[in-house]
Coordinates of C-alpha atoms in Angstrom, one line a residue:
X4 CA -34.3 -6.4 70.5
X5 CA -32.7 -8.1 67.1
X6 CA -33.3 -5.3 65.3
X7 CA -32.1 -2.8 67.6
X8 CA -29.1 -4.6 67.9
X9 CA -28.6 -4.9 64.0
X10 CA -29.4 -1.1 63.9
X11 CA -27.0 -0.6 66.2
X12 CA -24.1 -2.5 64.9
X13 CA -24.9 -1.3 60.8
X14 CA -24.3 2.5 63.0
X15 CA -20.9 0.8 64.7
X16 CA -19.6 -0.3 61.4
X17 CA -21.2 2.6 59.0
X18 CA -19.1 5.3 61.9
X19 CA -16.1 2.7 61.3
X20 CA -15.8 2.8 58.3
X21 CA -16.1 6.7 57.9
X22 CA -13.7 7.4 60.7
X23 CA -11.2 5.0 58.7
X24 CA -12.1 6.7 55.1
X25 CA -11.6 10.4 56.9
X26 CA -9.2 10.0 60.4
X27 CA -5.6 10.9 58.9
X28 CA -6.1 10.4 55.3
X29 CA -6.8 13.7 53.1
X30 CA -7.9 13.4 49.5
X31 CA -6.3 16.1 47.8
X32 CA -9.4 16.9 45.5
X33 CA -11.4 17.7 48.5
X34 CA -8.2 19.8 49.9
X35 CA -8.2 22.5 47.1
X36 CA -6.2 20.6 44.7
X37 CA -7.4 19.0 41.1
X38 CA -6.2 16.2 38.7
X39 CA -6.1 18.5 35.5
X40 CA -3.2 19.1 35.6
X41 CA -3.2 22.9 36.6
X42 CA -1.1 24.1 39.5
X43 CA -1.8 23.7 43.3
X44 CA 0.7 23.4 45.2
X45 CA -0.8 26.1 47.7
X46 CA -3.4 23.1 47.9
X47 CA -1.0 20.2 48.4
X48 CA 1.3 22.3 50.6
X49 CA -1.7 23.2 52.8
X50 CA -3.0 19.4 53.6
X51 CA 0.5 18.8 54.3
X52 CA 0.5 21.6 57.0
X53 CA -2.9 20.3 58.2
X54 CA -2.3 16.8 58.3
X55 CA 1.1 17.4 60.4
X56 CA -0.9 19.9 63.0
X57 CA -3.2 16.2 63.9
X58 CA -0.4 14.6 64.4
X59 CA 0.1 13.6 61.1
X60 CA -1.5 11.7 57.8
X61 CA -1.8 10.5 54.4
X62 CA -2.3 12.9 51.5
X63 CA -3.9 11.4 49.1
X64 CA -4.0 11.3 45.2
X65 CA -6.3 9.6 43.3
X66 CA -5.9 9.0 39.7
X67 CA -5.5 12.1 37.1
X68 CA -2.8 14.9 37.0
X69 CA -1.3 16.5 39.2
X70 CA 1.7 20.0 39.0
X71 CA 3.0 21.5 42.1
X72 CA 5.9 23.4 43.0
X73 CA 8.4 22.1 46.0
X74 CA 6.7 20.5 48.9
X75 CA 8.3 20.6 52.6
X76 CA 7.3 17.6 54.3
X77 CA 7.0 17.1 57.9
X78 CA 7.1 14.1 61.0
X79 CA 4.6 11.6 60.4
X80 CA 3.7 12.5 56.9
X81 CA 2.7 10.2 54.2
X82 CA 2.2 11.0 50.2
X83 CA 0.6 8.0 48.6
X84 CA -0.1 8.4 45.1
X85 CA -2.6 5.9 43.7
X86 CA -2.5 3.7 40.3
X87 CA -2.4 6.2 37.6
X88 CA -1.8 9.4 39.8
X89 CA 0.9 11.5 37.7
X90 CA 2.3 14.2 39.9
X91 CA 4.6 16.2 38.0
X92 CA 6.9 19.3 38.9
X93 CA 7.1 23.1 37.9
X94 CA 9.2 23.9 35.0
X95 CA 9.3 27.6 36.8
X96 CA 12.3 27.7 38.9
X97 CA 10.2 30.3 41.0
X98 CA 8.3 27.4 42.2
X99 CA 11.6 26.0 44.3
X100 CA 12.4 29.4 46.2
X101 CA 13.3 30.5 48.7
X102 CA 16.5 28.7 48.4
X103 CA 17.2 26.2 51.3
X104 CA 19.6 24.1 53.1
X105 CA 21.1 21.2 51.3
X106 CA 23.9 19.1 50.2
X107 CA 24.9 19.4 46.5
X108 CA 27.5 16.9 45.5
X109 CA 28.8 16.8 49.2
X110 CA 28.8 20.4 50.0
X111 CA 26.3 21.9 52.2
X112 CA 24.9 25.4 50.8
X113 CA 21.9 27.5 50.2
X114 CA 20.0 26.5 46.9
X115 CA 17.0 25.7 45.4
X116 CA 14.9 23.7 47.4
X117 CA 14.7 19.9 46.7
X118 CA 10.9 18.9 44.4
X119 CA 10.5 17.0 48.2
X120 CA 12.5 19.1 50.7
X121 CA 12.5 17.3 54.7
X122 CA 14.8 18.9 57.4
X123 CA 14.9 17.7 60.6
X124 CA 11.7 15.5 60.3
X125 CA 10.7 11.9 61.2
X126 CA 8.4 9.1 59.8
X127 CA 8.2 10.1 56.3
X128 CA 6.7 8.2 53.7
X129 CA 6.4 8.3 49.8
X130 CA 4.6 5.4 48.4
X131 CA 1.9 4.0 46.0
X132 CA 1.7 2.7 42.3
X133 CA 1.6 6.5 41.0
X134 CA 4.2 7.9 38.9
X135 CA 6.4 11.3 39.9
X136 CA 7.5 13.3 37.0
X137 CA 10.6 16.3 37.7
X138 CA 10.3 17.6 34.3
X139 CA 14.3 17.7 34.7
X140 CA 14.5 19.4 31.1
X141 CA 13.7 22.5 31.9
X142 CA 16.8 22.2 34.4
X143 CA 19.4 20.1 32.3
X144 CA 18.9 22.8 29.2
X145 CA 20.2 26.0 32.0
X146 CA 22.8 23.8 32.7
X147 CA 23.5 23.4 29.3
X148 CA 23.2 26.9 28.4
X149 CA 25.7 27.8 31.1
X150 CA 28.3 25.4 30.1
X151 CA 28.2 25.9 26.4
X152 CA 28.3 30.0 26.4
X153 CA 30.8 30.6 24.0
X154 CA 32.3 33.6 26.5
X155 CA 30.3 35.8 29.7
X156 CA 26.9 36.1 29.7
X157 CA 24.7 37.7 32.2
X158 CA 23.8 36.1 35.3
X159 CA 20.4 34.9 36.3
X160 CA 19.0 36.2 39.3
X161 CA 19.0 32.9 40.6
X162 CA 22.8 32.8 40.2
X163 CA 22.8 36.3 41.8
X164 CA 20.7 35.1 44.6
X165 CA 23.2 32.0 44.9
X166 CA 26.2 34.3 45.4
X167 CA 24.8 36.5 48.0
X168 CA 23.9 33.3 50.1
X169 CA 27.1 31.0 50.3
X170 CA 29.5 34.0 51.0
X171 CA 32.2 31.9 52.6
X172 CA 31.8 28.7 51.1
X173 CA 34.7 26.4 51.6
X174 CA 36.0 24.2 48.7
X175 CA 39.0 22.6 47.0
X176 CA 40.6 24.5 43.8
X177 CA 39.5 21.9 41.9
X178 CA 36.2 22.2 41.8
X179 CA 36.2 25.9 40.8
X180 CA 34.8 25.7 37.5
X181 CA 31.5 24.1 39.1
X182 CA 30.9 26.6 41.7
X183 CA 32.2 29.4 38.8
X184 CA 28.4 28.3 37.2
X185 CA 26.4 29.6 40.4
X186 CA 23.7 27.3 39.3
X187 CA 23.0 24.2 41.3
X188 CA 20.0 21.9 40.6
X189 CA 17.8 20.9 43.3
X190 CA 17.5 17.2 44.0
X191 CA 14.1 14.8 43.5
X192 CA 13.9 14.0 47.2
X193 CA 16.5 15.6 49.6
X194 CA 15.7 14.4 53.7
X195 CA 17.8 16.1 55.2
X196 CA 18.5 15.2 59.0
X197 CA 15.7 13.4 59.0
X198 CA 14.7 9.8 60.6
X199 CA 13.0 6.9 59.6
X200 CA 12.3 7.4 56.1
X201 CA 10.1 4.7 53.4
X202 CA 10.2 5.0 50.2
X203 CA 7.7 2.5 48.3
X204 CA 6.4 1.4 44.7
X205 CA 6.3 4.7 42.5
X206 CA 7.9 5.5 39.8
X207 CA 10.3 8.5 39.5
X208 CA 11.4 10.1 36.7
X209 CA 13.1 12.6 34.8
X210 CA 15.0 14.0 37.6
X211 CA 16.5 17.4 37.7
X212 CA 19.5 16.1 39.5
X213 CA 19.9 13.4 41.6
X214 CA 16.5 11.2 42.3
X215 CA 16.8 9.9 46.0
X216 CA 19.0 11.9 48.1
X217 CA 18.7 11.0 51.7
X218 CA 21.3 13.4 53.7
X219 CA 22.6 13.1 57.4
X220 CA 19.9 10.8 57.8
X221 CA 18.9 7.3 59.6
X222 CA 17.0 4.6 59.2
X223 CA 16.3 5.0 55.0
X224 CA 14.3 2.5 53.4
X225 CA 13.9 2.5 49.1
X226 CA 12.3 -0.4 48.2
X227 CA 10.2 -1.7 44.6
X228 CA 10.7 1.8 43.5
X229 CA 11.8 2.0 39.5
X230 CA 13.7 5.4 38.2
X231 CA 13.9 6.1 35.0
X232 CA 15.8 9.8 34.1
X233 CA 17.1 9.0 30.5
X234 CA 19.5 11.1 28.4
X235 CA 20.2 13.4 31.0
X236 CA 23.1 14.9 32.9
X237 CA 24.0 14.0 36.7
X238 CA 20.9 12.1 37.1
X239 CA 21.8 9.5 39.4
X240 CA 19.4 7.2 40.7
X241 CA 19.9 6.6 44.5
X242 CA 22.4 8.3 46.6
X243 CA 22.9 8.3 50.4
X244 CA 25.0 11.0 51.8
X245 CA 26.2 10.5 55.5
X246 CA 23.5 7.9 56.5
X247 CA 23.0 5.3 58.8
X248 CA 21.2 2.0 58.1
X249 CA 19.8 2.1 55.0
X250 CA 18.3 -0.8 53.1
X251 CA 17.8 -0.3 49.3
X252 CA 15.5 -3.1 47.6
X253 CA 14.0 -5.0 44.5
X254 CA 14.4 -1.4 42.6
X255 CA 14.5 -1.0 38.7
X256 CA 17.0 1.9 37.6
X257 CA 18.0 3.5 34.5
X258 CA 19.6 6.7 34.8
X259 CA 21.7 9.5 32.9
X260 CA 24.9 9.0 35.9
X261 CA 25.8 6.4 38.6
X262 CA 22.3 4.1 39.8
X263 CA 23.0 4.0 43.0
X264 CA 26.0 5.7 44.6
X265 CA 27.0 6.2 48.2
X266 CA 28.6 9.0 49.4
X267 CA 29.6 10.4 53.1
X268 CA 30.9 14.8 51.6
X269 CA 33.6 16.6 49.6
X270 CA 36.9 17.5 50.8
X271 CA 37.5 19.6 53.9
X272 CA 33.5 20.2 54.1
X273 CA 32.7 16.2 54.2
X274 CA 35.5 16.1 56.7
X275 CA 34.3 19.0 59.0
X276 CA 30.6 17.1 59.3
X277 CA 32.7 13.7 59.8
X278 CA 29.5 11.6 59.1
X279 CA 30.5 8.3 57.1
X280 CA 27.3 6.6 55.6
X281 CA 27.3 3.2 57.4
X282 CA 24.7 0.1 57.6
X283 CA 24.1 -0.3 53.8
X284 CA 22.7 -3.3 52.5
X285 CA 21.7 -3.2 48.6
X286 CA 19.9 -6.6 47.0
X287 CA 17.6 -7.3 44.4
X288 CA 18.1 -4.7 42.2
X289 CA 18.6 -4.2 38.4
X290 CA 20.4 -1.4 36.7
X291 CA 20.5 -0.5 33.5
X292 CA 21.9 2.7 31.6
X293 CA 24.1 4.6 33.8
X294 CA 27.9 5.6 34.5
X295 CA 27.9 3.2 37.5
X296 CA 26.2 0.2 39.1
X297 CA 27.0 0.6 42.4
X298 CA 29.5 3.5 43.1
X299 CA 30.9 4.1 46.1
X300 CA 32.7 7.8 46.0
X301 CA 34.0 9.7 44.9
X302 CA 32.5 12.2 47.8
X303 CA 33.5 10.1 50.5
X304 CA 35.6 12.4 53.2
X305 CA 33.4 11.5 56.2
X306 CA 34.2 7.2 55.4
X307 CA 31.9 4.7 54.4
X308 CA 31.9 1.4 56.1
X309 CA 30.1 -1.8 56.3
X310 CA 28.0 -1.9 52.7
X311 CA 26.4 -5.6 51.5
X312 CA 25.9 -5.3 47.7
X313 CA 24.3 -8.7 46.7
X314 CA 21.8 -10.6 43.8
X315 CA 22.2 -7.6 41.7
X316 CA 21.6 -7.5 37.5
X317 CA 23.9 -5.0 35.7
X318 CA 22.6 -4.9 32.2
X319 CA 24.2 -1.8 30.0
X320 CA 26.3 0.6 32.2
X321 CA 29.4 1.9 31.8
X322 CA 30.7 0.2 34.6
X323 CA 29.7 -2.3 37.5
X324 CA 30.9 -2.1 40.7
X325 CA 32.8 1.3 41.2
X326 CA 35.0 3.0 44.1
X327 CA 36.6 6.1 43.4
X328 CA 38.3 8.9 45.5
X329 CA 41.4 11.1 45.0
X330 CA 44.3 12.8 46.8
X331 CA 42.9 15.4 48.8
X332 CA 39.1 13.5 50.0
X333 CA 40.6 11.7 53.1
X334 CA 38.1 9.4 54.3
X335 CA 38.1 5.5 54.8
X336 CA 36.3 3.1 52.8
X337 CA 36.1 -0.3 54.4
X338 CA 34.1 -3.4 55.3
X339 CA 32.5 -3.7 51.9
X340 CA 31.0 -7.1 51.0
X341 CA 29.8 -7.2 46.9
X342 CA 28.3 -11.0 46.5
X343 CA 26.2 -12.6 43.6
X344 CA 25.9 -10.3 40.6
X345 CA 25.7 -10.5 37.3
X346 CA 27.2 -8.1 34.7
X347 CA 26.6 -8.1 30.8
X348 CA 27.8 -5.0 28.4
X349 CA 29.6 -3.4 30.1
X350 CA 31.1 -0.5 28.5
X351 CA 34.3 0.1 31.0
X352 CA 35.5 -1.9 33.8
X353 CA 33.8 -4.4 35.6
X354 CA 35.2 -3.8 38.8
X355 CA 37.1 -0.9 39.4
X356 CA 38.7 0.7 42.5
X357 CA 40.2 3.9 41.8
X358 CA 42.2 6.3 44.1
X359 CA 43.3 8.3 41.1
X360 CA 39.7 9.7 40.0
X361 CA 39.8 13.3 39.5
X362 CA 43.2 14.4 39.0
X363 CA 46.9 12.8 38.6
X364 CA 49.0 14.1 41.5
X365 CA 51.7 13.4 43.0
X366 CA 52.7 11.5 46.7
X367 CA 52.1 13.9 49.7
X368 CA 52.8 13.1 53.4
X369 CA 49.7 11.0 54.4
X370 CA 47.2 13.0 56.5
X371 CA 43.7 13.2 56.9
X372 CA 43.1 14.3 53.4
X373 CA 44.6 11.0 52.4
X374 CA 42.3 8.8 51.1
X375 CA 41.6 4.7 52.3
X376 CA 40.5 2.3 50.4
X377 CA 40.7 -1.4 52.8
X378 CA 38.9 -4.8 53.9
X379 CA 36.9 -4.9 50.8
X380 CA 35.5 -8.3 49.3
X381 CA 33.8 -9.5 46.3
X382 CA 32.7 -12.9 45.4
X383 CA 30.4 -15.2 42.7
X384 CA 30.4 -12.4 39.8
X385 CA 29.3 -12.9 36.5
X386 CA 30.1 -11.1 33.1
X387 CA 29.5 -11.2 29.5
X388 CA 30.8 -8.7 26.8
X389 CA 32.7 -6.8 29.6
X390 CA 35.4 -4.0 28.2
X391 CA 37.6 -4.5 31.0
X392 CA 37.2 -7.0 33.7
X393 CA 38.6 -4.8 36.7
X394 CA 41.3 -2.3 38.1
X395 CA 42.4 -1.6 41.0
X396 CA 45.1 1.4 41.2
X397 CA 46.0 2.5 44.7
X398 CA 48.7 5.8 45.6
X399 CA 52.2 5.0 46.6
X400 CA 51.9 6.9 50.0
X401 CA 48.4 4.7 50.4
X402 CA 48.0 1.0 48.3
X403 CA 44.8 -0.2 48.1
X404 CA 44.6 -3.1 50.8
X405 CA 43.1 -5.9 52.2
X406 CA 41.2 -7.0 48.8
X407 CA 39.8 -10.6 47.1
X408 CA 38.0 -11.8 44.6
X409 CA 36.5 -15.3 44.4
X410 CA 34.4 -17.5 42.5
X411 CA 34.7 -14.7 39.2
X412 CA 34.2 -15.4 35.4
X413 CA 34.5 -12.2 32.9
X414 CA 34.5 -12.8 29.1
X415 CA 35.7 -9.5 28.3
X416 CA 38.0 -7.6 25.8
X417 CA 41.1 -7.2 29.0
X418 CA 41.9 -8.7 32.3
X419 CA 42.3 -7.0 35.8
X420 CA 44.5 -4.6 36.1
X421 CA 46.6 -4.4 39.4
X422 CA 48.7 -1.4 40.4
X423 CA 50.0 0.2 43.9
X424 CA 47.9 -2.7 46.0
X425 CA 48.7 -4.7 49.0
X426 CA 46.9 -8.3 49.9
X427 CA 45.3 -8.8 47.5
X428 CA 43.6 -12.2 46.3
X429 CA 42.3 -13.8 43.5
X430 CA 40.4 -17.1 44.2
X431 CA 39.0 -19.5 41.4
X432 CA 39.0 -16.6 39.1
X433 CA 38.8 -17.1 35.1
X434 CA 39.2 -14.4 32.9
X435 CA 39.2 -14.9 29.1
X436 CA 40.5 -12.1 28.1
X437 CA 40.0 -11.1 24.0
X438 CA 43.6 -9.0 24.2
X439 CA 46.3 -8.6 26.6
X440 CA 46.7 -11.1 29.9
X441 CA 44.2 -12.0 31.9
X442 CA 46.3 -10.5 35.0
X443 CA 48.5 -7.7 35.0
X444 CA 50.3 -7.0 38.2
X445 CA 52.5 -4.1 39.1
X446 CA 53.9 -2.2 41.9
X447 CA 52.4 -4.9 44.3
X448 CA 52.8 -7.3 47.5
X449 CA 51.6 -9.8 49.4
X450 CA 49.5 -11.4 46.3
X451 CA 47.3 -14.4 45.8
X452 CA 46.8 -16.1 42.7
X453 CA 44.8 -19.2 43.2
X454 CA 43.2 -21.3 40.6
X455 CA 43.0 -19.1 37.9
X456 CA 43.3 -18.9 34.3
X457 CA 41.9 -18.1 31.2
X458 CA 39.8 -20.5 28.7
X459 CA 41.0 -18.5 25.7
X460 CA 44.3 -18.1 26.2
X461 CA 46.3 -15.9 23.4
X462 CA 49.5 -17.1 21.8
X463 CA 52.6 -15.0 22.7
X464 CA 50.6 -13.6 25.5
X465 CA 51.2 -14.5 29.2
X466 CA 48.1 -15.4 30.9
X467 CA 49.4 -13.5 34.1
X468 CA 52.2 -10.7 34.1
X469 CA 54.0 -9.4 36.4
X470 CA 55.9 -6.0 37.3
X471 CA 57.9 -5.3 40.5
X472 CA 55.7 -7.5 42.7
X473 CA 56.9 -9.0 45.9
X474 CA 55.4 -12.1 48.4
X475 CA 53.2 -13.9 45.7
X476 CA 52.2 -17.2 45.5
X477 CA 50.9 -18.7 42.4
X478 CA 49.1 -22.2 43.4
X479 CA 46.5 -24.6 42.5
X480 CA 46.5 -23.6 38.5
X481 CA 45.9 -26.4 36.0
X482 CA 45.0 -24.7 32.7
X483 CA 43.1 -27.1 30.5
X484 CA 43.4 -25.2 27.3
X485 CA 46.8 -25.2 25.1
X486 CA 48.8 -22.2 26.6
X487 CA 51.7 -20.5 25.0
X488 CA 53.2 -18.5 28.4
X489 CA 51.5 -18.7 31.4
X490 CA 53.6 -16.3 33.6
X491 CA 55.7 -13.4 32.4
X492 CA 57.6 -11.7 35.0
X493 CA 59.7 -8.5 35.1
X494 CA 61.2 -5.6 36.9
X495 CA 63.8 -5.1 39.6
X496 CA 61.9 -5.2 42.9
X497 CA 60.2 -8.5 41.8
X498 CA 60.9 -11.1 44.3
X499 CA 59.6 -14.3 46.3
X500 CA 57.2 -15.6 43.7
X501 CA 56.5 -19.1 44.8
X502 CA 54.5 -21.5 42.4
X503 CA 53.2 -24.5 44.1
X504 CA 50.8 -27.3 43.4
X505 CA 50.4 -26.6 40.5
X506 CA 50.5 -28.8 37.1
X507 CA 51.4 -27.0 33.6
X508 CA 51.2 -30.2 31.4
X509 CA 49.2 -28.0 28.7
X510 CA 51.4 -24.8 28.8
X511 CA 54.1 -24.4 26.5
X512 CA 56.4 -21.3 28.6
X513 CA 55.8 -21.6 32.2
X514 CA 57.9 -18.5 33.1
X515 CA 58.8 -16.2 30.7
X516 CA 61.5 -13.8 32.5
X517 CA 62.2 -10.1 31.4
X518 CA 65.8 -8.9 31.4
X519 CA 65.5 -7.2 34.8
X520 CA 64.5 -10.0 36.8
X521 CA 66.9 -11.7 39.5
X522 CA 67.0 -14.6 39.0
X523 CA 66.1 -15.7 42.0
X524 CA 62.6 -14.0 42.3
X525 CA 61.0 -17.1 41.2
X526 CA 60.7 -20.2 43.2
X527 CA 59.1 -23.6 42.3

């Protein structure tokens, strides 16, 4: 009776352990595919299609090389590469026809398809310690090409193709001379209208285009992924278009554009889908080359709201924390918390909010192509070697609103730069600036300048300077190092500055006064 029962159980466990090995999980060397690194995406393709006719599965790659063509995925799919897969991507644009739905730098057209294409799909899943390789060169030297012909050239057929399909494309004047190239690169990973996406431990690089591009989409996580596209134009790392709760983690990116950026459509196209991306949150994460940090914009027509950026590294990029739009996007851009970071070489600003981006124009009625930039906090930042600490430059018909800062300190060659804002504060915030003040304010109301200063103040320079700014107060400041002028203030439509509790025993010129200042702007 034992050893029935042994033989018995060694048969439960021997058919467990094959149903687990086999139910829902396909190794792609026993699909039709190989690890030599010769073609088969008809193989990879097809245990896609079978896996999603079960129900749905794992496709799986063991170690050794892999090259394919685009994939569609489907509901319920998962691609797990395995330690020391390498799955890399055609160089033959062939291999990403026919040309699909997608959204290309916030315009929805018909172009190549994305190297992972998902529409209208649920429950998909990339993941694994394998690394994914877009061979983006092949892509960034036809861009090249394009741009740099000296006068016409032919067309490609692809451009050809590209032409026939987006017959009544709707965009703004300016970005004619993109759309004049007919030649638009297909994303990494594109979901589009998809649910319920995860995104897990690989390594992507050398993107043709943007890496991880989730569209209309919710429920998105990206999590202890790295990215690595270097050299390389428009390569951005992460970039949610019109989604819905997505949480971006513990990722390592170094890119040829922004890192991550989050975007909600262009112009009058963004506007007509109306989706804003919404539910962010972004920790853990370190950035290194690349335009941006974190961008918000500058495709933002259908609004962004309620983003947490926190415990992030910025180590290299041009810039740190970045929100950009222009006249003519519309759009609102609110409820934006940026908390614990730390910044060091940063080539440009700091911190920059920009409403001027693509092109200087000038005020028009406010409508809904006006652009919105409110509600937006940042606190306990951190930077070294910074070019600029920050700028914030709203439009007369629309200031930049509803802004603070607290707990900053920036060692960097200038301060922040305020122009065309409304409430904005600064709390405990040093600046020690290598040229120019610490604080330049123009064009402004309803100002708070709380405990702030700079440990290396410059002689003849005013720590803070101000230009036609109304309702300030200036309170709680006690520099401890020698200052020469610690206000300057200037212009006509300055008035109701009020200093208070505050102690200037180490500053030489407390106010220094320009010649069109009334003189009774200033109260102390």
């Amino acid at each position: 009776m034992k050893i029935k029962n042994i033989i018995i159980l060694l048969c439960f466990v021997t058919g467990f352990n094959t149903a687990f090995a086999n139910d829902g999980w396909l190794n792609i060397l026993k699909e039709g595919g190989n690890n030599k690194g010769v073609i088969c995406t008809q193989a990879i393709q097809g245990a896609i299609e079978k896996a999603s006719k079960n129900g749905g599965g794992t496709i799986f790659f063991p170690a050794g090389e892999y090259l394919t063509g685009a994939l569609k995925l489907k509901s319920n799919i998962t691609i797990y590469l395995d330690s020391g897969a390498l799955l890399k991507f055609s160089e033959n644009f062939d291999d990403y026809l026919p040309f699909v739905e997608m959204r290309y730098e916030g315009i929805v057209m018909q172009t190549f398809s994305p190297l992972f294409y998902a529409k209208d799909a649920e429950n998909i899943t990339i993941k694994g310690r394998g690394v994914i390789d877009g061979q983006g060169k092949a892509w960034w030297n036809e861009v090249y090409r394009i741009e740099t012909a000296k006068g016409p050239i032919p067309e490609t057929k692809y451009q050809k193709m590209w032409v026939e399909q987006n017959k009544g494309i709707v965009y703004s004047a300016y970005y004619q001379r993109t759309i004049d190239k007919h030649f638009f690169r297909p994303a990494f990973f594109q979901s589009y209208n998809c649910k319920n996406i995860l995104i897990e431990g690989v390594t992507f690089q050398n993107s043709p285009f943007w890496t991880i591009n989730p569209v209309f989409c919710d429920n998105v996580t990206i999590t202890g992924i790295t990215i690595f596209n270097p050299h390389s134009p428009n390569t951005d790392g992460i970039n949610p278009s019109s989604c819905r709760n997505v949480h971006i983690s513990n990722c390592h990116i170094s890119v040829g554009d922004d890192c991550i950026t989050i975007k909600s459509g262009r112009d009058e196209d963004g506007r007509k889908y109306g989706r804003p991306t919404e539910n962010v949150t972004i920790t853990n994460c370190t950035m290194l080359s690349g335009h941006g940090g974190v961008v918000i914009g500058s495709e933002m027509s259908g609004g962004i709201k309620k983003i947490t950026i926190s415990n992030c590294v910025f180590d290299g990029t041009d810039r740190g924390i970045r929100i950009k739009s222009a006249r003519g996007r519309g759009g609102v851009v609110e409820e934006i918390r940026v908390d614990n970071i730390v910044m060091k070489d940063i080539k440009e600003e700091a911190i920059v909010l920009n409403l001027f981006y693509d092109k200087d124009t000038k005020a028009e009625p406010v409508t809904e192509k006006t652009p919105i930039f409110r509600n937006i906090h940042m606190s306990n930042i951190t930077g070294s070697n910074v070019n600029k600490a920050g700028m914030i430059l709203g439009i007369s018909e629309m200031p930049v609103q509803n802004i603070s800062f607290s707990n900053i300190n920036m060692d960097a060659k200038e301060g922040f730069t305020v122009s065309t804002a409304t409430d904005v504060e600064f709390h405990d915030v040093k600046v020690n600036a290598s040229m120019g003040s610490s604080f330049k304010i123009s064009d402004a109301k309803n100002i708070i300048l709380d405990n702030v200063g700079s440990s290396t103040p410059i002689k003849g320079i005013p720590v803070i300077k101000l230009d036609n700014v109304s309702n300030m107060m200036i309170t709680n400041n006690f520099p401890f190092y020698a200052t020469d002028v610690f206000i300057e203030a200037d212009g006509a439509a300055t008035k109701g500055i009020y200093l208070k509790n505050n102690v200037f025993n180490n500053v030489s010129t407390v106010i220094k006064k320009g010649k069109d200042l009334d003189k009774n702007a200033i109260v102390e």
